[in-house]
Amino acid sequence: TAGSATLRSALGLVAVAAVLLASALWALGANYARRRLGGMDNVALTVGSLAVAALALAPLAAATWPATPPPTRAWAEVVFLGVGSSALGFLLYYRLLRRIGPVRAISVTFLNPVVALAAGVVYLGEAVGLQTLAGAAVVLAGTALSLGLWPRRAGEVSRRGATRGAV
């Protein structure tokens, strides 16, 4: 019906807006963390970040809590995502921020689609076509270019001023 199509369209716009807002906040957060929180301990930053996120998501979780309790495996997966993925990921991310700066540290997120693709193949047995592999190659090449990892021609001056290819 027309009403459900309008609702789906509105929800689609909200989803797109949420993704754009999240991307902007991720970039702003990286710069803020580097400039204002650079002297803090990585563990303290990680615990603080995850605590704020948990508090922000608690009302949504309460509003959508299932009538029957989730199985033990679901709780184990939540713990793995919270500790294994998020906490470990944040610890490494804050370390990267300190070492290489926000612009280069954020560029590791370009690799998320390639990692998701590999996980789908390894864990779910998903098939991958040539177009998907070509897309992954473009992402990897673009990431290498943005990080300055692409091989330069002999004699070309790098950003640091040293001539590559010179003896």
Short mmCIF file of N, CA and C in Angstrom, two decimals, residues 50-142:
data_model
loop_
_atom_site.label_atom_id
_atom_site.label_comp_id
_atom_site.label_asym_id
_atom_site.label_seq_id
_atom_site.Cartn_x
_atom_site.Cartn_y
_atom_site.Cartn_z
N LEU A 50 33.23 2.58 25.73
CA LEU A 50 32.25 1.51 25.73
C LEU A 50 31.17 1.74 26.78
N ALA A 51 31.51 2.36 27.91
CA ALA A 51 30.51 2.66 28.93
C ALA A 51 29.51 3.69 28.42
N VAL A 52 30.00 4.73 27.76
CA VAL A 52 29.10 5.75 27.20
C VAL A 52 28.20 5.12 26.13
N ALA A 53 28.77 4.27 25.28
CA ALA A 53 27.98 3.61 24.24
C ALA A 53 26.91 2.72 24.87
N ALA A 54 27.27 1.97 25.92
CA ALA A 54 26.30 1.09 26.59
C ALA A 54 25.16 1.90 27.20
N LEU A 55 25.49 3.03 27.83
CA LEU A 55 24.45 3.88 28.41
C LEU A 55 23.53 4.46 27.33
N ALA A 56 24.11 4.83 26.20
CA ALA A 56 23.30 5.39 25.11
C ALA A 56 22.38 4.34 24.50
N LEU A 57 22.84 3.09 24.45
CA LEU A 57 22.04 2.03 23.83
C LEU A 57 21.08 1.34 24.80
N ALA A 58 21.26 1.54 26.10
CA ALA A 58 20.42 0.87 27.10
C ALA A 58 18.93 1.12 26.90
N PRO A 59 18.49 2.36 26.67
CA PRO A 59 17.04 2.56 26.46
C PRO A 59 16.51 1.81 25.23
N LEU A 60 17.29 1.77 24.17
CA LEU A 60 16.86 1.02 22.98
C LEU A 60 16.78 -0.47 23.27
N ALA A 61 17.75 -0.98 24.01
CA ALA A 61 17.74 -2.40 24.37
C ALA A 61 16.53 -2.72 25.24
N ALA A 62 16.23 -1.85 26.20
CA ALA A 62 15.09 -2.08 27.08
C ALA A 62 13.77 -2.05 26.30
N ALA A 63 13.68 -1.14 25.34
CA ALA A 63 12.45 -1.01 24.56
C ALA A 63 12.22 -2.18 23.62
N THR A 64 13.27 -2.85 23.22
CA THR A 64 13.14 -3.95 22.26
C THR A 64 13.50 -5.30 22.86
N TRP A 65 13.53 -5.39 24.20
CA TRP A 65 13.92 -6.63 24.86
C TRP A 65 12.94 -7.74 24.50
N PRO A 66 13.43 -8.93 24.14
CA PRO A 66 12.52 -10.03 23.75
C PRO A 66 11.74 -10.58 24.95
N ALA A 67 10.56 -11.13 24.65
CA ALA A 67 9.71 -11.69 25.71
C ALA A 67 10.35 -12.93 26.34
N THR A 68 11.03 -13.73 25.52
CA THR A 68 11.72 -14.91 26.06
C THR A 68 13.20 -14.59 26.18
N PRO A 69 13.84 -15.09 27.22
CA PRO A 69 15.27 -14.79 27.40
C PRO A 69 16.11 -15.34 26.26
N PRO A 70 17.11 -14.58 25.83
CA PRO A 70 18.00 -15.08 24.78
C PRO A 70 18.76 -16.32 25.26
N PRO A 71 19.09 -17.23 24.34
CA PRO A 71 19.83 -18.43 24.72
C PRO A 71 21.27 -18.10 25.15
N THR A 72 21.89 -19.04 25.81
CA THR A 72 23.25 -18.86 26.31
C THR A 72 24.22 -18.51 25.19
N ARG A 73 24.06 -19.15 24.05
CA ARG A 73 24.97 -18.87 22.93
C ARG A 73 24.88 -17.40 22.51
N ALA A 74 23.67 -16.84 22.51
CA ALA A 74 23.51 -15.43 22.14
C ALA A 74 24.25 -14.54 23.13
N TRP A 75 24.18 -14.86 24.42
CA TRP A 75 24.91 -14.07 25.42
C TRP A 75 26.41 -14.20 25.21
N ALA A 76 26.86 -15.40 24.88
CA ALA A 76 28.30 -15.61 24.63
C ALA A 76 28.75 -14.78 23.42
N GLU A 77 27.91 -14.71 22.40
CA GLU A 77 28.26 -13.91 21.22
C GLU A 77 28.29 -12.42 21.55
N VAL A 78 27.37 -11.97 22.40
CA VAL A 78 27.38 -10.56 22.82
C VAL A 78 28.65 -10.25 23.60
N VAL A 79 29.04 -11.15 24.49
CA VAL A 79 30.27 -10.94 25.26
C VAL A 79 31.47 -10.92 24.32
N PHE A 80 31.52 -11.84 23.35
CA PHE A 80 32.62 -11.84 22.40
C PHE A 80 32.68 -10.53 21.61
N LEU A 81 31.53 -10.07 21.13
CA LEU A 81 31.50 -8.81 20.37
C LEU A 81 31.94 -7.64 21.24
N GLY A 82 31.51 -7.63 22.49
CA GLY A 82 31.87 -6.53 23.39
C GLY A 82 33.32 -6.54 23.79
N VAL A 83 33.82 -7.71 24.16
CA VAL A 83 35.20 -7.81 24.65
C VAL A 83 36.16 -8.09 23.51
N GLY A 84 35.89 -9.13 22.74
CA GLY A 84 36.81 -9.54 21.69
C GLY A 84 36.92 -8.54 20.55
N SER A 85 35.78 -8.10 20.07
CA SER A 85 35.82 -7.19 18.92
C SER A 85 35.94 -5.73 19.34
N SER A 86 34.99 -5.27 20.13
CA SER A 86 34.96 -3.84 20.45
C SER A 86 36.11 -3.40 21.35
N ALA A 87 36.27 -4.05 22.49
CA ALA A 87 37.30 -3.60 23.43
C ALA A 87 38.70 -3.75 22.83
N LEU A 88 38.99 -4.89 22.26
CA LEU A 88 40.31 -5.08 21.65
C LEU A 88 40.50 -4.12 20.48
N GLY A 89 39.46 -3.95 19.68
CA GLY A 89 39.53 -3.02 18.56
C GLY A 89 39.80 -1.59 19.00
N PHE A 90 39.11 -1.14 20.05
CA PHE A 90 39.34 0.21 20.56
C PHE A 90 40.75 0.37 21.12
N LEU A 91 41.23 -0.63 21.84
CA LEU A 91 42.59 -0.54 22.38
C LEU A 91 43.60 -0.34 21.24
N LEU A 92 43.46 -1.14 20.20
CA LEU A 92 44.37 -1.03 19.06
C LEU A 92 44.17 0.30 18.33
N TYR A 93 42.93 0.74 18.22
CA TYR A 93 42.63 2.00 17.54
C TYR A 93 43.26 3.19 18.26
N TYR A 94 43.11 3.25 19.57
CA TYR A 94 43.70 4.37 20.32
C TYR A 94 45.23 4.34 20.23
N ARG A 95 45.77 3.15 20.17
CA ARG A 95 47.22 3.04 20.00
C ARG A 95 47.64 3.58 18.62
N LEU A 96 46.87 3.22 17.60
CA LEU A 96 47.15 3.74 16.26
C LEU A 96 47.03 5.26 16.22
N LEU A 97 46.00 5.81 16.87
CA LEU A 97 45.84 7.26 16.90
C LEU A 97 47.09 7.94 17.42
N ARG A 98 47.66 7.39 18.49
CA ARG A 98 48.86 7.99 19.07
C ARG A 98 50.06 7.87 18.13
N ARG A 99 50.17 6.73 17.49
CA ARG A 99 51.37 6.46 16.69
C ARG A 99 51.35 7.09 15.31
N ILE A 100 50.21 7.05 14.63
CA ILE A 100 50.20 7.49 13.23
C ILE A 100 49.24 8.64 12.96
N GLY A 101 48.47 9.07 13.95
CA GLY A 101 47.57 10.21 13.77
C GLY A 101 46.19 9.80 13.28
N PRO A 102 45.23 10.73 13.40
CA PRO A 102 43.84 10.39 13.10
C PRO A 102 43.56 10.08 11.63
N VAL A 103 44.17 10.80 10.72
CA VAL A 103 43.86 10.59 9.29
C VAL A 103 44.28 9.19 8.86
N ARG A 104 45.48 8.81 9.21
CA ARG A 104 45.95 7.47 8.83
C ARG A 104 45.27 6.38 9.64
N ALA A 105 44.99 6.64 10.92
CA ALA A 105 44.33 5.62 11.75
C ALA A 105 42.92 5.33 11.26
N ILE A 106 42.21 6.36 10.85
CA ILE A 106 40.84 6.17 10.37
C ILE A 106 40.81 5.39 9.06
N SER A 107 41.86 5.47 8.28
CA SER A 107 41.84 4.79 6.99
C SER A 107 41.80 3.27 7.11
N VAL A 108 42.06 2.72 8.29
CA VAL A 108 41.91 1.28 8.44
C VAL A 108 40.44 0.87 8.29
N THR A 109 39.51 1.81 8.51
CA THR A 109 38.10 1.47 8.34
C THR A 109 37.74 1.23 6.88
N PHE A 110 38.58 1.68 5.96
CA PHE A 110 38.34 1.38 4.54
C PHE A 110 38.36 -0.13 4.31
N LEU A 111 39.07 -0.84 5.17
CA LEU A 111 39.23 -2.28 4.99
C LEU A 111 38.05 -3.09 5.51
N ASN A 112 37.09 -2.46 6.20
CA ASN A 112 35.96 -3.19 6.77
C ASN A 112 35.22 -4.05 5.74
N PRO A 113 34.91 -3.53 4.55
CA PRO A 113 34.21 -4.39 3.58
C PRO A 113 35.02 -5.62 3.17
N VAL A 114 36.32 -5.46 3.05
CA VAL A 114 37.17 -6.59 2.66
C VAL A 114 37.21 -7.63 3.78
N VAL A 115 37.31 -7.17 5.02
CA VAL A 115 37.31 -8.08 6.16
C VAL A 115 35.96 -8.80 6.25
N ALA A 116 34.85 -8.07 6.05
CA ALA A 116 33.53 -8.69 6.08
C ALA A 116 33.39 -9.72 4.96
N LEU A 117 33.92 -9.42 3.80
CA LEU A 117 33.90 -10.36 2.68
C LEU A 117 34.65 -11.63 3.04
N ALA A 118 35.86 -11.48 3.58
CA ALA A 118 36.66 -12.64 3.96
C ALA A 118 35.97 -13.45 5.05
N ALA A 119 35.36 -12.78 6.02
CA ALA A 119 34.65 -13.49 7.09
C ALA A 119 33.47 -14.26 6.53
N GLY A 120 32.76 -13.67 5.57
CA GLY A 120 31.64 -14.37 4.95
C GLY A 120 32.07 -15.62 4.22
N VAL A 121 33.21 -15.55 3.57
CA VAL A 121 33.74 -16.72 2.86
C VAL A 121 34.18 -17.79 3.85
N VAL A 122 34.95 -17.39 4.86
CA VAL A 122 35.53 -18.35 5.81
C VAL A 122 34.46 -18.95 6.72
N TYR A 123 33.61 -18.11 7.30
CA TYR A 123 32.69 -18.59 8.33
C TYR A 123 31.33 -19.01 7.80
N LEU A 124 30.89 -18.43 6.69
CA LEU A 124 29.56 -18.73 6.18
C LEU A 124 29.57 -19.47 4.86
N GLY A 125 30.76 -19.66 4.29
CA GLY A 125 30.87 -20.37 3.03
C GLY A 125 30.26 -19.62 1.86
N GLU A 126 30.23 -18.29 1.94
CA GLU A 126 29.65 -17.48 0.87
C GLU A 126 30.51 -17.56 -0.39
N ALA A 127 29.84 -17.55 -1.53
CA ALA A 127 30.54 -17.56 -2.81
C ALA A 127 30.93 -16.13 -3.18
N VAL A 128 32.07 -16.00 -3.83
CA VAL A 128 32.56 -14.68 -4.24
C VAL A 128 32.77 -14.68 -5.74
N GLY A 129 32.20 -13.68 -6.40
CA GLY A 129 32.34 -13.56 -7.84
C GLY A 129 33.50 -12.65 -8.22
N LEU A 130 33.77 -12.58 -9.51
CA LEU A 130 34.87 -11.75 -10.00
C LEU A 130 34.64 -10.27 -9.71
N GLN A 131 33.39 -9.80 -9.82
CA GLN A 131 33.12 -8.39 -9.53
C GLN A 131 33.43 -8.06 -8.08
N THR A 132 33.10 -8.97 -7.18
CA THR A 132 33.37 -8.75 -5.76
C THR A 132 34.86 -8.71 -5.50
N LEU A 133 35.59 -9.64 -6.12
CA LEU A 133 37.05 -9.64 -5.97
C LEU A 133 37.66 -8.37 -6.55
N ALA A 134 37.13 -7.91 -7.68
CA ALA A 134 37.63 -6.66 -8.27
C ALA A 134 37.35 -5.49 -7.33
N GLY A 135 36.17 -5.48 -6.72
CA GLY A 135 35.85 -4.43 -5.76
C GLY A 135 36.79 -4.45 -4.57
N ALA A 136 37.10 -5.64 -4.07
CA ALA A 136 38.04 -5.77 -2.94
C ALA A 136 39.42 -5.26 -3.34
N ALA A 137 39.83 -5.56 -4.57
CA ALA A 137 41.14 -5.09 -5.04
C ALA A 137 41.17 -3.56 -5.12
N VAL A 138 40.07 -2.96 -5.57
CA VAL A 138 39.99 -1.50 -5.64
C VAL A 138 40.08 -0.90 -4.24
N VAL A 139 39.38 -1.50 -3.28
CA VAL A 139 39.43 -1.01 -1.89
C VAL A 139 40.85 -1.11 -1.35
N LEU A 140 41.51 -2.24 -1.57
CA LEU A 140 42.88 -2.40 -1.08
C LEU A 140 43.83 -1.41 -1.74
N ALA A 141 43.69 -1.23 -3.05
CA ALA A 141 44.56 -0.28 -3.75
C ALA A 141 44.29 1.15 -3.29
N GLY A 142 43.02 1.50 -3.10
CA GLY A 142 42.68 2.84 -2.62
C GLY A 142 43.22 3.10 -1.23
#
